[in-house]
Coordinates of C-alpha atoms in Angstrom, one line a residue:
M1 CA -15.9 11.7 74.4
G2 CA -16.3 8.6 71.8
K3 CA -19.5 9.7 70.7
L4 CA -18.3 13.6 70.5
R5 CA -15.3 12.9 68.1
E6 CA -17.8 10.9 66.1
F7 CA -20.3 13.5 66.0
F8 CA -17.2 16.2 64.9
A9 CA -15.8 13.3 62.3
R10 CA -19.4 13.5 60.8
R11 CA -19.6 17.1 60.8
Q12 CA -15.8 17.7 58.9
S13 CA -16.1 15.3 56.5
P14 CA -17.8 16.4 52.9
S15 CA -21.7 16.3 52.5
L16 CA -23.8 16.8 49.5
V17 CA -24.8 19.8 51.2
S18 CA -20.7 21.3 51.6
D19 CA -20.4 20.0 48.7
L20 CA -22.8 22.0 46.7
T21 CA -22.3 25.2 48.5
L22 CA -18.7 25.2 48.0
A23 CA -19.8 24.5 43.9
L24 CA -21.7 27.6 44.7
L25 CA -19.6 29.8 45.9
V26 CA -16.6 28.6 42.9
S27 CA -19.1 29.6 40.6
I28 CA -19.9 32.8 41.5
F29 CA -16.4 33.7 42.1
C30 CA -15.7 32.9 38.8
C31 CA -18.5 34.1 36.9
I32 CA -18.5 37.8 38.6
F33 CA -14.6 38.4 38.3
F34 CA -13.8 36.2 34.6
S35 CA -17.0 36.6 32.7
T36 CA -16.4 39.6 30.9
G37 CA -18.7 39.3 28.7
C38 CA -21.3 39.3 30.6
S39 CA -20.4 40.3 34.7
F40 CA -21.4 43.4 36.1
L41 CA -18.6 44.3 36.8
Y42 CA -17.6 45.2 33.4
P43 CA -20.2 46.9 33.0
G44 CA -19.9 48.6 29.4
N45 CA -20.4 46.9 26.2
N46 CA -16.4 45.4 25.9
Y47 CA -14.8 45.2 22.5
D48 CA -12.7 42.9 23.7
F49 CA -11.2 39.3 22.8
S50 CA -12.0 37.8 25.8
S51 CA -15.4 38.7 25.4
I52 CA -15.6 38.4 21.4
D53 CA -18.2 35.3 21.5
S54 CA -19.4 36.0 24.0
N55 CA -20.6 39.1 22.8
V56 CA -21.0 37.1 19.3
F57 CA -23.5 34.6 21.7
N58 CA -25.9 38.2 23.1
Y59 CA -26.9 39.5 20.0
E60 CA -27.6 37.0 18.4
A61 CA -29.9 35.3 21.2
Y62 CA -31.4 39.4 20.9
L63 CA -32.2 38.9 16.8
L64 CA -33.5 35.7 17.4
L65 CA -36.0 36.9 20.1
M66 CA -37.0 40.2 17.9
G67 CA -38.2 37.1 15.2
K68 CA -35.4 37.0 13.2
T69 CA -34.5 33.4 11.2
P70 CA -31.4 31.2 12.2
Y71 CA -28.6 31.1 9.4
I72 CA -31.4 33.2 7.2
D73 CA -31.3 36.6 8.7
F74 CA -28.3 36.1 10.8
Y75 CA -26.0 33.4 10.4
D76 CA -23.4 31.3 12.2
H77 CA -21.1 28.2 11.7
K78 CA -22.2 26.6 14.1
G79 CA -25.8 24.8 15.7
M80 CA -27.8 27.3 17.6
L81 CA -28.4 25.1 21.2
H82 CA -26.8 27.9 23.4
I83 CA -28.3 30.6 21.4
Y84 CA -31.9 29.3 22.7
I85 CA -29.5 28.6 25.9
D86 CA -28.8 32.5 26.0
A87 CA -32.5 34.1 24.6
L88 CA -33.6 32.6 27.9
G89 CA -30.9 34.4 29.7
L90 CA -32.0 38.1 27.9
L91 CA -35.8 37.4 29.0
I92 CA -34.6 36.7 32.4
G93 CA -32.7 40.0 32.9
G94 CA -30.7 40.5 29.7
R95 CA -27.2 40.0 29.9
Y96 CA -26.9 39.3 33.6
G97 CA -30.0 36.4 33.4
V98 CA -27.2 35.2 31.3
L99 CA -24.6 35.2 34.1
A100 CA -27.0 34.3 36.3
L101 CA -27.9 31.0 34.4
E102 CA -23.8 30.2 33.7
I103 CA -23.0 30.9 37.5
L104 CA -26.3 27.4 37.7
F105 CA -24.2 26.1 34.9
T106 CA -21.1 26.0 36.1
A107 CA -22.0 25.7 39.9
A108 CA -24.1 21.9 38.3
S109 CA -20.5 21.2 36.2
L110 CA -18.5 21.4 39.6
F111 CA -21.1 20.3 42.3
L112 CA -21.4 16.7 39.6
T113 CA -17.8 16.6 39.8
L114 CA -17.0 17.1 43.9
R115 CA -18.7 13.7 43.2
C116 CA -16.8 12.1 41.0
L117 CA -13.9 13.3 43.6
Q118 CA -16.0 11.9 46.0
E119 CA -16.5 8.4 44.6
L120 CA -12.4 8.2 43.6
F121 CA -10.9 9.1 47.3
A122 CA -14.3 9.7 49.4
D123 CA -14.4 12.0 51.8
K124 CA -10.7 13.9 51.9
W125 CA -11.4 17.9 51.4
A126 CA -7.7 18.2 49.3
P127 CA -8.7 17.2 46.3
R128 CA -12.0 18.8 46.2
L129 CA -9.9 22.2 46.9
L130 CA -7.5 21.2 44.0
A131 CA -10.1 20.9 41.5
M132 CA -11.8 24.3 42.5
A133 CA -8.5 26.0 42.7
A134 CA -7.3 24.6 38.8
Y135 CA -11.4 25.6 37.6
C136 CA -10.4 29.3 38.9
A137 CA -7.0 29.7 37.4
F138 CA -8.0 27.8 34.4
M139 CA -11.2 30.2 33.3
P140 CA -9.4 33.3 33.1
V141 CA -6.9 31.3 30.7
V142 CA -9.2 30.4 28.5
L143 CA -11.3 33.4 27.8
G144 CA -14.0 33.9 30.1
G145 CA -17.9 33.5 29.9
N146 CA -20.6 32.5 28.2
Q147 CA -18.7 30.2 26.3
E148 CA -20.3 26.8 24.5
G149 CA -18.5 24.6 26.7
E150 CA -19.8 26.0 29.7
W151 CA -23.7 24.7 28.8
L152 CA -22.3 21.2 28.0
L153 CA -20.5 21.0 30.4
P154 CA -22.6 19.9 33.6
L155 CA -23.7 16.6 30.9
T156 CA -20.4 15.4 30.5
T157 CA -19.2 15.4 34.0
A158 CA -23.3 13.2 34.8
G159 CA -21.9 11.2 32.5
F160 CA -18.3 10.9 34.3
Y161 CA -20.1 10.8 37.9
F162 CA -22.5 8.4 37.1
F163 CA -19.5 6.0 35.6
L164 CA -17.7 6.4 38.2
R165 CA -20.1 5.4 40.6
G166 CA -20.7 2.1 38.6
L167 CA -17.5 1.3 38.6
N168 CA -17.6 1.5 42.8
E169 CA -21.0 -0.2 42.7
K170 CA -20.1 -2.7 40.3
G171 CA -22.7 -1.5 37.6
G172 CA -26.6 -1.6 38.6
Y173 CA -28.1 1.6 36.9
N174 CA -25.3 3.8 36.9
F175 CA -24.1 2.3 33.8
Y176 CA -27.7 3.2 32.0
L177 CA -27.5 6.7 33.4
S178 CA -24.2 7.4 32.0
S179 CA -24.7 5.7 28.6
L180 CA -27.8 8.7 28.8
F181 CA -26.2 11.9 29.9
A182 CA -23.3 11.2 26.8
G183 CA -26.3 10.6 24.4
L184 CA -27.5 14.0 25.3
E185 CA -24.1 15.3 25.3
V186 CA -23.6 14.0 21.6
G187 CA -26.9 15.0 21.0
S188 CA -26.2 18.6 21.9
A189 CA -23.0 19.3 21.0
I190 CA -23.6 18.3 17.4
N191 CA -26.0 20.8 17.9
I192 CA -23.7 23.4 19.5
R193 CA -20.2 22.9 18.5
P194 CA -20.1 19.2 16.9
S195 CA -15.8 18.6 17.5
D196 CA -17.7 18.7 21.6
A197 CA -19.3 15.3 20.9
L198 CA -16.1 13.6 21.9
W199 CA -16.8 13.9 25.6
G200 CA -20.1 11.5 25.3
G201 CA -18.3 9.3 22.3
A202 CA -15.3 8.4 25.1
I203 CA -17.6 8.3 27.6
A204 CA -19.7 5.3 25.1
I205 CA -15.9 3.9 24.0
A206 CA -15.6 3.9 27.8
L207 CA -18.3 1.6 28.6
A208 CA -17.4 -0.7 26.0
C209 CA -14.1 -1.2 27.1
Y210 CA -15.6 -2.5 30.3
A211 CA -17.5 -4.3 28.5
I212 CA -15.8 -6.2 26.7
R213 CA -13.2 -7.1 29.7
N214 CA -15.7 -7.8 32.1
R215 CA -17.6 -10.0 28.7
L216 CA -20.4 -7.8 29.6
Y217 CA -22.0 -8.2 26.0
K218 CA -25.0 -8.2 26.8
K219 CA -25.4 -5.5 29.0
L220 CA -22.9 -3.6 26.5
L221 CA -25.7 -3.6 24.0
L222 CA -28.4 -2.3 27.1
W223 CA -26.7 -0.1 27.9
A224 CA -26.1 1.2 24.3
L225 CA -29.5 2.0 24.1
P226 CA -30.0 5.5 26.5
S227 CA -27.6 6.9 24.3
I228 CA -29.3 6.1 21.3
G229 CA -31.9 7.1 22.3
S230 CA -31.5 10.4 24.1
C231 CA -29.0 11.6 21.5
L232 CA -31.3 10.7 18.8
L233 CA -34.6 12.8 20.8
V234 CA -32.1 15.8 21.3
I235 CA -31.5 15.9 17.5
G236 CA -35.3 15.0 16.4
I237 CA -36.1 18.0 19.1
I238 CA -33.6 20.1 17.4
A239 CA -34.3 19.5 14.0
L240 CA -38.8 20.1 14.6
V241 CA -37.8 23.2 16.0
A242 CA -35.5 24.1 12.5
Y243 CA -38.1 22.7 10.8
C244 CA -40.8 24.7 12.1
G245 CA -39.1 27.7 11.9
G246 CA -37.8 27.3 8.1
Y247 CA -33.9 27.2 8.8
L248 CA -33.6 23.1 9.0
E249 CA -31.4 23.4 5.1
P250 CA -29.2 26.0 6.0
M251 CA -28.6 25.0 9.2
V252 CA -27.7 21.6 8.8
K253 CA -25.2 23.8 5.6
A254 CA -23.6 25.7 8.4
L255 CA -22.8 22.2 10.5
T256 CA -21.1 21.1 7.8
Q257 CA -19.8 24.2 7.2
N258 CA -17.8 24.2 10.6
F259 CA -15.7 21.0 9.8
A260 CA -13.7 23.4 7.0
Y261 CA -13.0 25.8 9.9
V262 CA -12.3 23.4 12.8
G263 CA -9.7 22.2 9.5
N264 CA -8.4 25.8 8.7
Q265 CA -5.6 26.6 11.3
K266 CA -3.3 28.9 8.9
D267 CA -3.8 31.7 11.2
M268 CA -2.7 30.2 14.5
A269 CA 0.3 28.0 13.3
T270 CA 2.3 27.9 16.2
F271 CA -0.2 28.1 18.9
I272 CA -1.4 24.6 17.4
L273 CA 2.6 23.5 17.2
S274 CA 3.2 24.3 21.1
Q275 CA -0.5 22.0 21.7
R276 CA 0.9 19.6 19.2
I277 CA 3.8 18.7 21.1
A278 CA 2.2 18.7 24.5
L279 CA -0.6 16.6 24.2
P280 CA 1.6 13.4 22.7
I281 CA 3.8 14.0 25.7
I282 CA 0.1 14.1 28.6
W283 CA -0.5 10.9 26.3
A284 CA 2.6 9.1 27.2
V285 CA 2.4 10.6 30.8
G286 CA -1.1 8.9 31.0
L287 CA 0.0 4.8 29.1
F288 CA 3.2 4.8 30.8
I289 CA 0.3 5.2 34.2
Y290 CA -2.1 3.0 33.2
W291 CA 0.7 0.4 31.7
R292 CA 1.8 0.2 35.9
N293 CA -1.1 -0.5 37.1
R294 CA -2.5 -2.4 34.8
K295 CA -3.0 -5.4 37.5
T296 CA -3.4 -3.3 39.8
E297 CA -7.0 -3.8 42.0
N298 CA -8.2 -0.4 40.8
Y299 CA -7.2 -1.3 37.2
A300 CA -10.9 -0.4 36.4
V301 CA -10.8 3.3 37.1
H302 CA -7.0 3.5 35.5
E303 CA -9.0 2.0 32.6
F304 CA -11.2 4.4 32.5
F305 CA -8.3 8.0 33.1
F306 CA -6.7 5.8 29.8
V307 CA -9.7 5.3 27.8
M308 CA -10.9 9.1 28.0
L309 CA -7.0 10.4 27.9
S310 CA -6.0 9.0 24.9
V311 CA -9.9 9.9 22.7
S312 CA -9.4 13.5 23.8
C313 CA -5.7 13.9 23.1
L314 CA -6.2 12.1 19.8
I315 CA -9.7 14.2 18.6
Y316 CA -8.0 17.6 19.7
F317 CA -4.2 17.1 18.3
V318 CA -7.0 16.7 15.0
I319 CA -9.0 19.9 15.3
C320 CA -6.4 21.7 18.5
R321 CA -7.4 25.6 18.3
Y322 CA -7.7 27.7 21.0
F323 CA -7.8 26.5 24.4
I324 CA -12.3 26.9 25.5
Y325 CA -12.0 24.2 22.7
Y326 CA -11.4 22.0 26.1
W327 CA -14.1 23.4 28.0
S328 CA -16.9 20.7 27.4
G329 CA -15.0 18.4 29.0
L330 CA -13.0 20.5 31.3
S331 CA -14.3 18.3 35.2
F332 CA -12.2 15.3 33.4
Y333 CA -9.1 17.0 33.4
L334 CA -9.5 18.1 37.1
L335 CA -10.4 14.6 38.2
L336 CA -7.1 13.2 36.2
L337 CA -4.8 16.4 37.8
C338 CA -6.3 15.1 41.4
Y339 CA -5.8 11.3 40.8
W340 CA -2.4 11.9 38.9
V341 CA -0.9 13.9 42.0
S342 CA -2.1 10.9 44.5
L343 CA -0.8 7.8 42.3
I344 CA 2.8 9.5 43.1
P345 CA 4.3 7.3 45.6
Q346 CA 5.9 8.2 48.7
A347 CA 9.0 7.8 49.8
K348 CA 10.0 6.3 52.9
E349 CA 13.0 7.9 53.2
K350 CA 13.7 12.1 52.7
K351 CA 16.4 12.5 49.9
E352 CA 18.4 15.2 48.2
G353 CA 16.5 16.7 45.1
L354 CA 13.4 18.4 44.7
W355 CA 11.7 15.1 43.1
N356 CA 12.3 13.2 46.4
K357 CA 11.1 16.2 48.8
I358 CA 8.0 16.0 46.4
K359 CA 8.0 12.2 47.5
A360 CA 8.5 12.1 50.8
T361 CA 5.2 13.7 50.8
S362 CA 2.0 12.7 51.4
A363 CA -1.1 12.9 48.8
H364 CA -2.9 15.4 50.6
L365 CA -0.1 18.3 51.7
R366 CA 0.6 17.4 47.4
M367 CA -3.0 18.5 46.6
S368 CA -3.2 21.1 49.4
S369 CA 0.0 22.7 47.8
L370 CA -0.9 22.8 44.7
A371 CA -4.4 24.3 45.8
A372 CA -3.2 26.7 46.6
F373 CA -0.6 27.8 44.2
L374 CA -3.2 27.4 41.6
A375 CA -5.6 30.0 44.6
L376 CA -3.0 32.1 44.8
I377 CA -2.9 32.4 40.7
S378 CA -6.7 32.9 39.9
L379 CA -6.7 35.9 43.0
G380 CA -4.4 37.3 40.7
F381 CA -5.9 37.5 38.0
A382 CA -9.5 38.7 40.0
I383 CA -7.2 41.2 41.0
A384 CA -5.8 42.2 37.6
I385 CA -8.2 42.3 35.0
P386 CA -10.6 44.3 36.8
T387 CA -7.2 46.4 37.3
C388 CA -7.0 46.6 33.7
Y389 CA -10.6 46.8 33.0
Y390 CA -10.7 50.5 34.8
V391 CA -7.1 51.5 34.8
S392 CA -5.5 50.5 31.8
D393 CA -6.5 49.6 28.5
Y394 CA -5.0 45.2 27.5
Q395 CA -6.1 44.1 24.5
G396 CA -9.4 46.1 24.7
V397 CA -10.8 44.7 28.1
S398 CA -10.9 48.9 29.2
Y399 CA -14.0 50.6 30.9
Q400 CA -12.5 53.6 28.9
T401 CA -12.6 52.3 25.7
Y402 CA -16.1 51.4 25.9
L403 CA -16.8 55.3 26.7
K404 CA -14.7 56.3 23.8
I405 CA -16.9 54.2 21.1
R406 CA -20.3 54.9 23.1
E407 CA -19.6 58.2 22.5
D408 CA -18.9 57.7 18.3
L409 CA -21.5 55.7 18.1
L410 CA -23.8 58.8 19.2
T411 CA -22.3 61.1 17.0
I412 CA -24.6 58.9 14.5
P413 CA -27.9 60.0 14.5
E414 CA -30.6 58.8 16.5
E415 CA -33.3 57.5 13.8
D416 CA -30.5 56.4 11.9
R417 CA -29.0 54.0 14.7
K418 CA -32.7 52.5 15.2
S419 CA -33.4 52.3 11.8
E420 CA -32.9 48.6 10.3
G421 CA -30.2 48.5 7.8
N422 CA -28.3 52.0 8.6
I423 CA -25.5 50.6 10.3
V424 CA -23.2 47.6 9.3
G425 CA -19.7 46.9 11.1
I426 CA -17.2 44.9 9.0
D427 CA -15.0 42.8 10.8
V428 CA -16.0 44.4 14.2
N429 CA -16.6 42.4 17.9
A430 CA -20.5 42.5 18.2
S431 CA -20.1 44.3 21.7
I432 CA -20.7 47.2 18.8
Y433 CA -24.4 46.2 18.7
A434 CA -25.4 46.0 21.8
G435 CA -27.9 48.4 23.6
S436 CA -30.4 48.7 26.8
Y437 CA -31.8 45.0 25.6
I438 CA -28.5 43.0 26.2
N439 CA -26.6 45.1 28.4
P440 CA -29.8 46.8 30.9
L441 CA -26.4 49.0 32.6
S442 CA -26.0 50.7 28.9
D443 CA -28.1 54.2 27.3
L444 CA -27.8 53.3 23.8
N445 CA -30.0 51.4 21.6
E446 CA -29.5 48.0 19.6
I447 CA -28.3 47.8 16.1
T448 CA -30.4 45.2 14.1
V449 CA -28.5 45.2 10.2
S450 CA -29.9 43.9 7.4
T451 CA -27.6 41.7 6.3
P452 CA -27.4 37.6 7.6
Y453 CA -23.1 38.2 7.9
Y454 CA -23.3 41.3 10.6
A455 CA -19.4 41.1 11.7
F456 CA -16.2 39.1 10.9
Q457 CA -17.2 38.5 7.0
T458 CA -13.1 38.2 6.2
W459 CA -13.3 34.9 9.3
W460 CA -16.0 33.6 7.8
A461 CA -15.1 34.1 4.0
Q462 CA -11.9 32.1 4.9
D463 CA -13.6 28.7 5.2
N464 CA -16.8 29.7 2.9
P465 CA -16.1 32.3 -0.2
E466 CA -19.3 32.2 -1.0
I467 CA -19.9 34.7 2.4
G468 CA -17.7 37.6 0.7
E469 CA -19.3 37.3 -2.1
R470 CA -22.8 38.0 -0.5
F471 CA -21.3 40.4 1.5
V472 CA -20.1 42.8 -0.9
A473 CA -23.3 42.1 -3.4
Y474 CA -25.6 43.5 -0.2
L475 CA -23.2 47.1 -0.1
L476 CA -23.4 47.1 -3.6
E477 CA -27.1 46.7 -3.9
E478 CA -28.3 48.0 -0.2
K479 CA -26.3 50.5 0.6
P480 CA -25.8 51.2 4.1
K481 CA -25.2 54.4 5.5
Y482 CA -23.2 53.8 7.7
I483 CA -20.5 51.7 7.9
L484 CA -17.8 50.9 10.7
L485 CA -14.9 49.1 9.4
D486 CA -12.9 47.0 12.3
V487 CA -8.8 48.4 12.4
V488 CA -7.8 45.7 15.4
Y489 CA -6.9 42.9 12.7
G490 CA -4.6 45.6 11.1
E491 CA -5.5 47.8 7.5
D492 CA -4.7 45.4 5.2
Y493 CA -7.1 42.2 6.6
T494 CA -10.5 42.9 5.3
L495 CA -11.0 41.0 2.4
D496 CA -9.7 43.1 -1.0
S497 CA -13.3 43.7 -2.4
I498 CA -14.8 44.6 1.0
D499 CA -12.3 47.9 0.9
A500 CA -12.6 48.4 -2.7
V501 CA -16.6 48.9 -2.1
I502 CA -15.8 51.0 0.1
E503 CA -12.9 53.1 -0.9
S504 CA -15.6 54.0 -3.8
N505 CA -19.0 54.9 -2.8
Y506 CA -18.3 56.3 1.3
S507 CA -16.0 58.7 2.9
L508 CA -14.8 59.1 6.8
Y509 CA -17.5 60.3 8.4
Q510 CA -17.0 63.5 10.6
N511 CA -13.0 62.0 11.1
R512 CA -14.1 59.4 13.4
K513 CA -10.9 57.4 12.6
A514 CA -9.8 54.8 15.1
S515 CA -6.4 55.8 16.2
E516 CA -7.6 59.5 16.9
N517 CA -10.8 58.3 18.4
N518 CA -12.2 54.5 19.7
G519 CA -9.3 52.2 19.0
R520 CA -10.9 49.8 17.8
F521 CA -13.0 51.3 14.2
D522 CA -13.3 53.4 11.8
I523 CA -16.6 55.0 10.9
Y524 CA -17.6 55.9 7.5
A525 CA -20.5 57.3 5.7
L526 CA -22.1 56.6 2.2
N527 CA -20.8 59.3 -0.6
S528 CA -24.4 61.9 -1.4

């Protein structure tokens, strides 16, 4: 009988296989329901805010595969590593190939998060369920799918995992591996979105704090070598590819310009203010928990969480913009949530009041209850987003909007749509350029523009005025036959210099005004 109980106890505890299965199931659920730019659940070329970045990355990946040169034939103010990943996905099966890569990368991140929880909580299921439910609730809030942080998160989480494992095993090879993944993350982030390099840097700082506190000065020097080497290796490979491709200099210039973009916060002052109020409060809670537990047996774990939290809060306080910026280190916040909930002291006697009732419950019950609450939120999103897509039109998340856009694009003669340079969008969502190569379910062809500045011209010109000047010069010199002018941001959004060119040289095409047709952009044709 005792052997039978022991067998079932083993079967009930999480294993590598069960963690991998859970991670894969959660990844499939999240990517299918919340990745609106890639999932087959949303089959149109979706002109909505939640897919805006994904559409850009897919289109740039398409241009890359067509032999176009980054930063010369098409512009972006970020690195290109994630574009190469999207290009691989397109080769596999269009944007659904990108979805497959998304599922794999997300599953890897979640699996490593579960292994981190194994280091913190051993075989307990409640922290695992809480972390997975929190991820499911987070993804639809931050714009769903094919984001830069998704591709970096496995590297970040691997760094966390080997650090925590090193704390449990008193070092060994684990800190070397943590340093290795920190360097890979920094090198990759510099070639995707430089601000995301904060997580590899934070791991390096945590390693330094641990080494200094334990007087492991020689070890610290040795731990630094994998980080430095792996970072330089990634940067060197990317630089070599850029040099051979003839775009090294414009790439460096664009990445430098990215810091100006991050510093431009005029467009979202209220949203940023709310973060700058919340971040110090969260840090203060972390400081209180660390100070209270600094002399306990697990002080090294508390120090890890406090150092990581301090670095991330400081950087995000300076550069805070959209929630997607948090994605590259999301696994840390999942771990932090579980750890903080577990630290709420359990009261010995039940007293009146909600907080006392919460304290009277076990950490297991608290985590399970919070996990159930977050799971309900994610299920609500999983129902609401497809419902909006097929039934209503919330912020352009609408299949009917896609059909109207398709109808308007088909009014342009096929030979003009297929010829490079005949059509250009101004401040548009890049979904208008997508065809059957990017989206196998589409019956349109891809539209190829003949200017590097194929979308968001006004947005990019806010940080780099030369872009506006070059684009106006392109309109005057090349005179594309058709202009698709976005109206989502308002009639007065587009640069006055661009509006002047349109007014002087173009007329509304076949009465294709957004307010009377697709609701997203007007179509103008070059005057005869």
